Tab-separated table of C-alpha atoms in Angstrom:
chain	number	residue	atom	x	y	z
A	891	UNK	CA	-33.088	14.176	225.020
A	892	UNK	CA	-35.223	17.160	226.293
A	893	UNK	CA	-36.707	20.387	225.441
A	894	UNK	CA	-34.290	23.128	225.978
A	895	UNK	CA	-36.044	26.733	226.444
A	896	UNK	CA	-34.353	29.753	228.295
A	897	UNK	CA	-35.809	31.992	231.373
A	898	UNK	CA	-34.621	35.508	231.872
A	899	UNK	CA	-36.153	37.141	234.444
A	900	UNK	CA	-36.116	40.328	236.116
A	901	UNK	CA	-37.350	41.738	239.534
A	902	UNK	CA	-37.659	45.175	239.750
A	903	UNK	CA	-38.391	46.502	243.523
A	904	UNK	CA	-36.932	49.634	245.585
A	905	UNK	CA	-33.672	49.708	246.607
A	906	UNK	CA	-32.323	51.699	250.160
A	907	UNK	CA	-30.782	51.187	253.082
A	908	UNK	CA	-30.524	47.623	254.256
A	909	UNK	CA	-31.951	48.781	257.826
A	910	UNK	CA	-34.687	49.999	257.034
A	911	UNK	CA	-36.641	47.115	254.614
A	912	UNK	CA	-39.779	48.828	255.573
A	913	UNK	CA	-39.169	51.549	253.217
A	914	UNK	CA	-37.591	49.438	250.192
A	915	UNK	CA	-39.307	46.704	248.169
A	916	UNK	CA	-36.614	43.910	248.654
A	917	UNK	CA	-35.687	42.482	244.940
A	918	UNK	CA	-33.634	39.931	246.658
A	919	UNK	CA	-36.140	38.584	249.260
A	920	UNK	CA	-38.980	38.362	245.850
A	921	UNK	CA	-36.480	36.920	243.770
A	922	UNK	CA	-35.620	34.236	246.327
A	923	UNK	CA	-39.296	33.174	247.290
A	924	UNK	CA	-39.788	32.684	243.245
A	925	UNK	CA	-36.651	30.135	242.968
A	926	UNK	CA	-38.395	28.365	245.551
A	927	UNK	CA	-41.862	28.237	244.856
A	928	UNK	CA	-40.565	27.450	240.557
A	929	UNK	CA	-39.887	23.816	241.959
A	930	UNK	CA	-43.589	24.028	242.901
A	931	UNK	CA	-44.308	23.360	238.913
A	932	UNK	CA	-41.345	20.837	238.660
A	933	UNK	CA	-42.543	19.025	241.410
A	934	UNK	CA	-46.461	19.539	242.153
A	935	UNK	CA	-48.115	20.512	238.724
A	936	UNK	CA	-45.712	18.240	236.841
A	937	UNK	CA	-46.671	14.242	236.435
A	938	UNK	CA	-43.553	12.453	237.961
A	939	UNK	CA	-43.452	9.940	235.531
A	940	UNK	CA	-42.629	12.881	233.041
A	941	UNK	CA	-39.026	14.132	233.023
A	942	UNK	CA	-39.130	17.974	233.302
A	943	UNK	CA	-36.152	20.102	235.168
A	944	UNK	CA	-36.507	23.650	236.091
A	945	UNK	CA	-32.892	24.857	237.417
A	946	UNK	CA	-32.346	28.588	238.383
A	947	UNK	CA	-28.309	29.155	236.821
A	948	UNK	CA	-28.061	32.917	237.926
A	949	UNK	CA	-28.934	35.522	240.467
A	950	UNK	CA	-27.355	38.486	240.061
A	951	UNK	CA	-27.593	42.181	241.791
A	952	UNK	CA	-26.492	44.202	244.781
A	953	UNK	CA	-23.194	44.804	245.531
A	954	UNK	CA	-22.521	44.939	249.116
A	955	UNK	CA	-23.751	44.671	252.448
A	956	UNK	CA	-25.901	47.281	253.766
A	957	UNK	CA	-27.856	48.367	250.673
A	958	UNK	CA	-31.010	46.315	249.160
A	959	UNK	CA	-30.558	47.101	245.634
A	960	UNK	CA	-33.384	48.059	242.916
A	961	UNK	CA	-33.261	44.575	240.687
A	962	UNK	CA	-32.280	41.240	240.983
A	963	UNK	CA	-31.708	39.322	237.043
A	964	UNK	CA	-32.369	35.591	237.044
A	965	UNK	CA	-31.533	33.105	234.272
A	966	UNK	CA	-32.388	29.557	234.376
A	967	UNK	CA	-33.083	26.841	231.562
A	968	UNK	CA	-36.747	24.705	231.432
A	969	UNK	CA	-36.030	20.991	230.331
A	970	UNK	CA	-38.866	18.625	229.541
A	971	UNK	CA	-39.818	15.628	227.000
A	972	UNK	CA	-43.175	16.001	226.069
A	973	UNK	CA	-43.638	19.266	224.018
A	974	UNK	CA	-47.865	19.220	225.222
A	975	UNK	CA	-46.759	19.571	228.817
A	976	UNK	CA	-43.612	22.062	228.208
A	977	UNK	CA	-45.468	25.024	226.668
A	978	UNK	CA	-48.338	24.027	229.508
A	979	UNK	CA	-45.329	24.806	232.153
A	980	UNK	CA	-44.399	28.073	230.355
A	981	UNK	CA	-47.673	29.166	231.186
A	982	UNK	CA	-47.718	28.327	234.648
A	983	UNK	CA	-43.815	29.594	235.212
A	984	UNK	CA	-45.647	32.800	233.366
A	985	UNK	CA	-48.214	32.911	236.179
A	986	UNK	CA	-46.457	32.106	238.945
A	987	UNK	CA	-43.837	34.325	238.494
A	988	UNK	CA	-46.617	37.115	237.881
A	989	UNK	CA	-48.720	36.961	240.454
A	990	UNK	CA	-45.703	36.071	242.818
A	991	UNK	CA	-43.833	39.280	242.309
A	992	UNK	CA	-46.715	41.296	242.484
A	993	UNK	CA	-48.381	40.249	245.532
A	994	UNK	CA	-45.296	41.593	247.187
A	995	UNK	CA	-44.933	44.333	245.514
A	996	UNK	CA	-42.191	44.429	243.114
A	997	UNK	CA	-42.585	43.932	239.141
A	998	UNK	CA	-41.637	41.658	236.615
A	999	UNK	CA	-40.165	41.137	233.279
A	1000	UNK	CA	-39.874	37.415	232.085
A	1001	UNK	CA	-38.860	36.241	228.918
A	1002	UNK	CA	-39.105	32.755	227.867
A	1003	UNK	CA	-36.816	32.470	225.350
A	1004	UNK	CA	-38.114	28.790	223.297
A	1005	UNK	CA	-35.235	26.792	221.893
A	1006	UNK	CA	-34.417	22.861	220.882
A	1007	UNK	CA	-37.974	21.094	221.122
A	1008	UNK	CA	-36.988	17.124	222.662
A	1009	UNK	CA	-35.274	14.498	220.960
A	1010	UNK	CA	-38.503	11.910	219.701
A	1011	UNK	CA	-37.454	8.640	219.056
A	1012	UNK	CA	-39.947	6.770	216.900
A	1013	UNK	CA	-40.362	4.021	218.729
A	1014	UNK	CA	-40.586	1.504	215.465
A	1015	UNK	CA	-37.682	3.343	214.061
A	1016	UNK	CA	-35.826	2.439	217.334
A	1017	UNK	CA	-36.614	-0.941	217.736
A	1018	UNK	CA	-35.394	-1.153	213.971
A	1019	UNK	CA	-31.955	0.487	214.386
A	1020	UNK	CA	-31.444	-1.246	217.369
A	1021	UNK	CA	-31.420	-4.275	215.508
A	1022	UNK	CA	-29.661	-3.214	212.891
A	1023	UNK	CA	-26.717	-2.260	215.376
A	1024	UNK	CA	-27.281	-5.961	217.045
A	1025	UNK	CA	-26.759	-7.062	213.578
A	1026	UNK	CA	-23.364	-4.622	213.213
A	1027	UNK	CA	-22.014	-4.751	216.417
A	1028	UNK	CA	-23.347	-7.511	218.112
A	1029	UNK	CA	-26.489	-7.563	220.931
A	1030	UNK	CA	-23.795	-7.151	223.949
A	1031	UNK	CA	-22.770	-4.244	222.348
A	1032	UNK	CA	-25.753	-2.488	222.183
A	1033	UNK	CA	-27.441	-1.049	225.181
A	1034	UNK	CA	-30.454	1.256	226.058
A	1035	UNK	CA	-29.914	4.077	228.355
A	1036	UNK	CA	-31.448	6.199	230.731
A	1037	UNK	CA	-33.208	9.629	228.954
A	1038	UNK	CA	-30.951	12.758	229.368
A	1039	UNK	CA	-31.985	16.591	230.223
A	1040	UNK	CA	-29.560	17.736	227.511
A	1041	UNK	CA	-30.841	19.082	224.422
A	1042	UNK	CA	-29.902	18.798	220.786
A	1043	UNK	CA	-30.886	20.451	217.582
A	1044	UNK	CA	-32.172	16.889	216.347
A	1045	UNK	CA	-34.844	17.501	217.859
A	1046	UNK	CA	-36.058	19.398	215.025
A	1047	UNK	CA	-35.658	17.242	212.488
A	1048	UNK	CA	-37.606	14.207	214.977
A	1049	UNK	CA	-40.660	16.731	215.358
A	1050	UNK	CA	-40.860	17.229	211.955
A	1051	UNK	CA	-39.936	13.704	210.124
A	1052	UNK	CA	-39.525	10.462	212.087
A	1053	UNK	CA	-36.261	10.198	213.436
A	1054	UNK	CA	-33.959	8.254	215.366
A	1055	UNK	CA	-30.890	9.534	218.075
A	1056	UNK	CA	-27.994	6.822	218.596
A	1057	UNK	CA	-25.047	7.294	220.956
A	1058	UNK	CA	-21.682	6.208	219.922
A	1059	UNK	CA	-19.138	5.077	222.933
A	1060	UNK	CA	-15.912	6.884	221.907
A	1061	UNK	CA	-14.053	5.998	225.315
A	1062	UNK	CA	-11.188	3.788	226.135
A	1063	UNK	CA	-10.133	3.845	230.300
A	1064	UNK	CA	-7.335	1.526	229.107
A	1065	UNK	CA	-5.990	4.191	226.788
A	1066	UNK	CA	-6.450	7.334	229.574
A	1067	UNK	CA	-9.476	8.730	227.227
A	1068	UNK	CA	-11.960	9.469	229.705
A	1069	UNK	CA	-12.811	13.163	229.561
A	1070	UNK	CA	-16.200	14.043	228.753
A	1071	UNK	CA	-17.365	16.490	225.943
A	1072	UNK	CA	-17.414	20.129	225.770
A	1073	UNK	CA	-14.459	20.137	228.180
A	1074	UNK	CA	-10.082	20.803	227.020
A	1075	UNK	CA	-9.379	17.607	226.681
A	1076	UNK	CA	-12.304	15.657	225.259
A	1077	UNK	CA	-11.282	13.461	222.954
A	1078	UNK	CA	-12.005	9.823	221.141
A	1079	UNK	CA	-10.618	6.159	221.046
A	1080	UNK	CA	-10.230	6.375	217.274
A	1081	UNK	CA	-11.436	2.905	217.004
A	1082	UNK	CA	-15.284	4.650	216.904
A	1083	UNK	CA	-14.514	5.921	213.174
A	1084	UNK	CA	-14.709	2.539	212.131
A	1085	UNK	CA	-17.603	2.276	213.937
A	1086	UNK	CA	-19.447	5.066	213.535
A	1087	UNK	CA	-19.004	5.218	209.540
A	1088	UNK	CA	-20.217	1.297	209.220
A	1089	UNK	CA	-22.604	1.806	211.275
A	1090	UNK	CA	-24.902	5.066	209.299
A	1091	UNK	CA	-23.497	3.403	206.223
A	1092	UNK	CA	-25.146	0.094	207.301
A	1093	UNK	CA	-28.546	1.852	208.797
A	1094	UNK	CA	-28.654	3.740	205.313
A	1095	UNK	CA	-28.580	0.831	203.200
A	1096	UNK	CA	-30.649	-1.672	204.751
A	1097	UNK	CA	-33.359	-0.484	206.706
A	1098	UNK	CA	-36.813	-0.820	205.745
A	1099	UNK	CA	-39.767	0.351	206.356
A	1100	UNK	CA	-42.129	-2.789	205.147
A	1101	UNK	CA	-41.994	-3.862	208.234
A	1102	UNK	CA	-42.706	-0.674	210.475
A	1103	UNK	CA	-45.262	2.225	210.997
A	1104	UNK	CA	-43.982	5.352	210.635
B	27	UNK	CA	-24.238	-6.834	202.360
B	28	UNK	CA	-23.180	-6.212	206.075
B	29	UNK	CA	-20.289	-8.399	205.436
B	30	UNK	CA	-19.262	-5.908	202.700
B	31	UNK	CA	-20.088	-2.784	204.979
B	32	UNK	CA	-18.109	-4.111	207.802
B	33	UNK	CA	-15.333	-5.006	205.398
B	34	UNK	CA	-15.172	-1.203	203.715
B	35	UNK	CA	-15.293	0.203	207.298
B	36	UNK	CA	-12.420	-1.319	208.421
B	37	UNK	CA	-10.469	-1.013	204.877
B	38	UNK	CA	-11.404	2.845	204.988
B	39	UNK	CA	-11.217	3.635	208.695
B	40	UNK	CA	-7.497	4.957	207.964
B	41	UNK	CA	-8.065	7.103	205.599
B	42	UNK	CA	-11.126	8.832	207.630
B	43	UNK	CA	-8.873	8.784	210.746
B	44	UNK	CA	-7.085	11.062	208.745
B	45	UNK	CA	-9.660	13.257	207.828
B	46	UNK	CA	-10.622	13.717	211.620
B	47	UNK	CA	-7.584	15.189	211.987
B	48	UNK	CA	-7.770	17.465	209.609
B	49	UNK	CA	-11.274	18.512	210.795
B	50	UNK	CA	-10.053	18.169	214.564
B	51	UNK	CA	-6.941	20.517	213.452
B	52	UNK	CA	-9.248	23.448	211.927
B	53	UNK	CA	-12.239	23.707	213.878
B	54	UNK	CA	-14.641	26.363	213.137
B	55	UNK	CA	-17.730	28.405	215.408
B	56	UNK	CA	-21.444	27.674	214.640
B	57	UNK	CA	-22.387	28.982	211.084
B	58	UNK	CA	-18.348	30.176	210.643
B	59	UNK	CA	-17.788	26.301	208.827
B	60	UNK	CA	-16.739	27.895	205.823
B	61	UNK	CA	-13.302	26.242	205.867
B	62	UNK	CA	-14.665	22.628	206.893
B	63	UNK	CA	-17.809	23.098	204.492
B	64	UNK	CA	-15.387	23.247	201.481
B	65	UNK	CA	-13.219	20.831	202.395
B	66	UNK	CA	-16.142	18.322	202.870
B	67	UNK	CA	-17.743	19.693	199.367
B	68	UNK	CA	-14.157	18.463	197.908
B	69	UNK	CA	-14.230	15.138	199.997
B	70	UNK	CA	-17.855	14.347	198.071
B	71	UNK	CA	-16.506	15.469	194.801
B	72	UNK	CA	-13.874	13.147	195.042
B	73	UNK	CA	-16.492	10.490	196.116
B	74	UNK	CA	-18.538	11.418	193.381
B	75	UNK	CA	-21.370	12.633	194.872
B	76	UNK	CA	-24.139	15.272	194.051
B	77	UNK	CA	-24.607	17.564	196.705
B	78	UNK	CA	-26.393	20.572	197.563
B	79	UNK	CA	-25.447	23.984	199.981
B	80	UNK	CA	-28.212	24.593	202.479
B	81	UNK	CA	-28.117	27.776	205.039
B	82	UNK	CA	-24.661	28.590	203.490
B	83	UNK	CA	-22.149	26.436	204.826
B	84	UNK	CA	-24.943	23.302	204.912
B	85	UNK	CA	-23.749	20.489	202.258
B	86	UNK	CA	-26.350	17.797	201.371
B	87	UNK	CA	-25.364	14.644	199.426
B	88	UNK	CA	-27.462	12.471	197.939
B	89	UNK	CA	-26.702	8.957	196.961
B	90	UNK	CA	-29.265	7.027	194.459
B	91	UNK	CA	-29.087	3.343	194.544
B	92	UNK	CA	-31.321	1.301	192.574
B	93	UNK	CA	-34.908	2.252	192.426
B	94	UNK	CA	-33.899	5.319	194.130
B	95	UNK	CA	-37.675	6.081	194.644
B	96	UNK	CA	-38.511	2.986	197.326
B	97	UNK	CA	-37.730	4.904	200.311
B	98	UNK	CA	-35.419	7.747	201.321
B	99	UNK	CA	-33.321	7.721	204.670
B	100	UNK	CA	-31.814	10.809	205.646
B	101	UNK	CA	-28.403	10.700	207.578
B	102	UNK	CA	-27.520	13.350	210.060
B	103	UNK	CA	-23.898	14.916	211.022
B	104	UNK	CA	-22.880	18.362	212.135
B	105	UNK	CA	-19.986	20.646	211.812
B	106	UNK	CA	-19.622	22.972	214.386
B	107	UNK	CA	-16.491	23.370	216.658
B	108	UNK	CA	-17.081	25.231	220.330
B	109	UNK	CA	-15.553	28.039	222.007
B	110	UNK	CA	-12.705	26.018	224.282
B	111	UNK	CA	-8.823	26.114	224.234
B	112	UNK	CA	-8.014	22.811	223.532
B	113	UNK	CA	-5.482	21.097	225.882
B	114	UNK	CA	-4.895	17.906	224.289
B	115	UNK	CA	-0.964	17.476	223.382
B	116	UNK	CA	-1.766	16.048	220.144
B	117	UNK	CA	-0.027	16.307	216.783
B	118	UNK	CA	-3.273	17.322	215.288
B	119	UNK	CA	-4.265	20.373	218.186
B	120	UNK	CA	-6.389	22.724	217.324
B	121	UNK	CA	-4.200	25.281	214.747
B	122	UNK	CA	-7.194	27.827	215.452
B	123	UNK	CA	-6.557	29.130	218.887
B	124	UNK	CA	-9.633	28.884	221.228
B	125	UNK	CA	-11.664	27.105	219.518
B	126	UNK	CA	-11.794	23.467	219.224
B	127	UNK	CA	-13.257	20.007	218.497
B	128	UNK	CA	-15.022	19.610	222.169
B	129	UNK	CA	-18.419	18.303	220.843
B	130	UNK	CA	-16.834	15.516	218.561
B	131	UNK	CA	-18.336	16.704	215.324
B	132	UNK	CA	-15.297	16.616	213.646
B	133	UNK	CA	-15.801	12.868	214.782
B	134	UNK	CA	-19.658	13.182	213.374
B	135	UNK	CA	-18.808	14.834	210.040
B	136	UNK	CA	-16.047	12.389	209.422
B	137	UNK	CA	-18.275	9.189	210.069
B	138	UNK	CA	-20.868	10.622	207.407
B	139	UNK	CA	-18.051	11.402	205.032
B	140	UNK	CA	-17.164	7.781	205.458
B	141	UNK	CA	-20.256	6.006	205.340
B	142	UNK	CA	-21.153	8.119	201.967
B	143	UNK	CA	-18.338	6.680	200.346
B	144	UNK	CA	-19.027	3.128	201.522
B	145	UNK	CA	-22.767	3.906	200.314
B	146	UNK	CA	-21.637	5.147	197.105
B	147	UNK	CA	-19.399	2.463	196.422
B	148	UNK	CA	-22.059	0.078	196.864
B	149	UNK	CA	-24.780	2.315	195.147
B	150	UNK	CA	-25.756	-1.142	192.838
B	151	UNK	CA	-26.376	-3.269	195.269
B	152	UNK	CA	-29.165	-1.375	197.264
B	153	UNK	CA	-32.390	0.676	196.803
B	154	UNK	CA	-33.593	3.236	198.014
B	155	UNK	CA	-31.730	7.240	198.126
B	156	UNK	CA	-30.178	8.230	201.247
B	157	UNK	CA	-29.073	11.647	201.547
B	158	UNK	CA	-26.607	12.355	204.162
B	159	UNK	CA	-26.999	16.224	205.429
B	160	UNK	CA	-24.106	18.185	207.194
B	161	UNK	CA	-25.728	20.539	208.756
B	162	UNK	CA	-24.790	23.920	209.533
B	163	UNK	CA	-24.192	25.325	213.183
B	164	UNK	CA	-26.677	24.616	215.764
B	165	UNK	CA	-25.917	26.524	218.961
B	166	UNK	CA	-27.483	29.752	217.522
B	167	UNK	CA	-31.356	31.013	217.884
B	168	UNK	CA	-31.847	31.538	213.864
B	169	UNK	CA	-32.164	28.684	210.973
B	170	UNK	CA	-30.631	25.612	212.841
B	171	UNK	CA	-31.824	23.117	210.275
B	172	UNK	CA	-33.977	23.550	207.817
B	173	UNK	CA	-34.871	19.662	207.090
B	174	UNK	CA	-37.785	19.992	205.035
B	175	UNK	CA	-36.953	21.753	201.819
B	176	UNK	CA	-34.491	20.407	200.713
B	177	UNK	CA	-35.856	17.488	198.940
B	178	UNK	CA	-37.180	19.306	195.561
B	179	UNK	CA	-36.058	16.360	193.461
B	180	UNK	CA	-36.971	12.807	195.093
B	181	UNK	CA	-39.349	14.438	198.159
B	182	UNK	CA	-38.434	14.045	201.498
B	183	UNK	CA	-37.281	11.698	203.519
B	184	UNK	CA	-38.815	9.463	205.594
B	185	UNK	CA	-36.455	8.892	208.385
B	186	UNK	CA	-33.683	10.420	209.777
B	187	UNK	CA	-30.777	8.891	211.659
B	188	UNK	CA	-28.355	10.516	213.734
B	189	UNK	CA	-26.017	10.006	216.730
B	190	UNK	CA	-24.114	11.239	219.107
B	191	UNK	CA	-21.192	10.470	221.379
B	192	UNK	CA	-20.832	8.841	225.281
B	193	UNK	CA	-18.211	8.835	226.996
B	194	UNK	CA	-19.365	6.109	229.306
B	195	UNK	CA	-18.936	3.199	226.636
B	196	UNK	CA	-16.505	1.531	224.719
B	197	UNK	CA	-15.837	2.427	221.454
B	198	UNK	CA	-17.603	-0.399	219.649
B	199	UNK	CA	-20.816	0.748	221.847
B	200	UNK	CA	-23.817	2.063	220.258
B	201	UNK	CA	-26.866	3.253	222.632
B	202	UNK	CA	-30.279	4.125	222.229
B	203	UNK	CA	-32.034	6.364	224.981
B	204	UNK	CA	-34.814	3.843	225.163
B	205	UNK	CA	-36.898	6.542	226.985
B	206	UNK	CA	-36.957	8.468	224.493
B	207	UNK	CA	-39.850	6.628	223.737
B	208	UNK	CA	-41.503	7.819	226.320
B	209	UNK	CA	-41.537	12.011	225.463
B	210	UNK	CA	-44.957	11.700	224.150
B	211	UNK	CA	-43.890	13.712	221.013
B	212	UNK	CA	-46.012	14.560	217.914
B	213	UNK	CA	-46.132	10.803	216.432
């Protein structure tokens, strides 16, 4: 799982009337050229065997149609999995948005607000609990998947002290319990208790680390 | 020893259903687990197992089996409910209106619980200390975890395990995000 860090930025130019641009500093037109040329770092400066995302959530300000307003507020989020390359990009979104705002005129304040640092999976830890859960569960029950944008506060404790991140299938289509989480009606195919509690009870028991490096 | 596990699981896996409900029926916010941190405080007390509060509503047990200084594996669970009216028609709904269960860490906390007790039961017949650490909230900026001090008595830990839940799997699924791997961390 990634890197989760917060942008909050705000473009401060000169509202007036919507006819007559000339006189204004257009917040709106700024803002817009800087969620473009963002995906410049995502996509250009970024190695694209490196996951990073860069997503713009919010763009708010003005209120109707024939007034450019004073400020535009943007919020986005800044996902990436390799904690050498994300504070690189926080300099470069730094820069970019800088020198973007200014060379047409309007001003900036942008906060970069660091959160979760990614998930790290030791690899030897993995390759260990994986076995163990082959062991548990059985090899067709155990499956490697694709890495994930989201973030979680694990990610502290896998900087810090080698750690490993498991996913536990909790759904049953059979049974209708298909919603996902963080929505009304998430909720689990009780058979994952069973599980889920053999499972950390087995991986604290009997693993190892003889074997591994660590 | 797996046998023995697997056999515990399945003998115990009532009694822990139950205790999801409970949890699932009294959610609490981020750093608000004040309710849920006592109850599991009297769940490990009934197990019989030392534990310590971290960052207030934090609870870390500890379970010694023999030689209890080979190697220490930390296991990983949090507590924290999330800001959603539940709309499950379930006989063990969310009794605190708005918030709710959403995250499955009712789910989390009760799978620790559970595999402490198997752990503890079978405390004789494996080294090694594993201390399993509910952690307090985690969707606030200030003291998410605090995994380092905590270990004044045996050090700390050399591993930690943890997991999470997919909805795209069965429940007898367990995944690892192989690419993980590749997020060229610290180590």
């Amino acid at each position: 799982m990634a890197s989760a860090d917060e942008l909050y930025i705000t473009i401060k130019g000169k509202g007036g009337h919507a006819a007559a641009p000339h006189f204004c500093i257009d917040p709106i037109l700024i803002a817009s050229h800087l969620i473009v040329a963002l995906q410049q770092i995502a996509s250009r400066n970024n190695n694209p065997h490196n996951p990073t995302v860069l997503s713009i959530t919010s763009f708010q300000g003005g209120s109707t149609t024939n007034v450019i307003p004073n400020e535009i507020k943007l919020k986005g989020t800044f996902r990436a999995m390799d904690e050498q390359w994300r504070f690189k990009a926080h300099g470069l979104i730094r820069k970019m948005a800088t020198d973007l705002v200014h060379s047409m005129g309007g001003e900036i304040d942008l906060l970069i607000d660091v959160g979760y640092p990614s998930v790290y999976n030791n690899e030897s830890l993995n390759d260990l609990a994986r076995k163990k859960a082959e062991e548990f569960i059985g090899p067709k029950n155990v499956e490697e998947t694709e890495p994930r944008m989201g973030a979680e506060d694990f990610g502290y404790y896998s900087q810090e002290i080698p750690g490993c991140f498991f996913r536990l299938g909790v759904m049953n289509e059979k049974k209708g319990i298909t919603s996902g989480v963080h929505t009304p009606t998430f909720n689990i195919d009780e058979n994952a208790i069973e599980t889920g509690m053999g499972m950390m009870a087995w991986l604290g028991s009997s693993v190892n680390f003889g074997s591994v490096s660590i | 020893m797996l046998q023995k596990i697997k056999s515990l699981a399945k003998q115990y896996a009532p009694e822990f259903i139950e205790v999801r409900h409970h949890l699932h029926a009294h959610p609490e916010l981020s750093y608000q687990e004040f309710e849920t941190s006592k109850f599991v405080q009297g769940k490990l007390k009934e197990f019989g197992i030392p534990f310590e509060i971290k960052a207030t509503t934090g609870v870390i047990g500890l379970i010694e089996g023999k030689n209890p200084g080979k190697r220490i594996i930390a296991l990983r669970a949090d507590m924290d409910a999330l800001p959603i009216k539940e709309e499950n028609d379930i006989v063990y709904k969310s009794k605190n209106e708005g918030v709710m269960h959403a995250c499955g860490h009712d789910v989390h906390t009760t799978c620790l619980l559970g595999a402490s007790k198997i752990l503890n039961e079978l405390k004789n017949e494996w080294e090694g200390t594993v201390e399993t650490d509910l952690s307090a909230g985690r969707r606030k900026k200030s003291g998410r975890c605090q995994p380092a001090d905590q270990r004044r008595r045996i050090g700390k830990p050399r591993t930690f395990f943890d997991f999470w839940f997919t909805c795209s799997s069965r429940p007898e699924h367990w995944q690892n995000e192989l690419s993980s791997r590749q997020s060229n961390g610290q180590r």
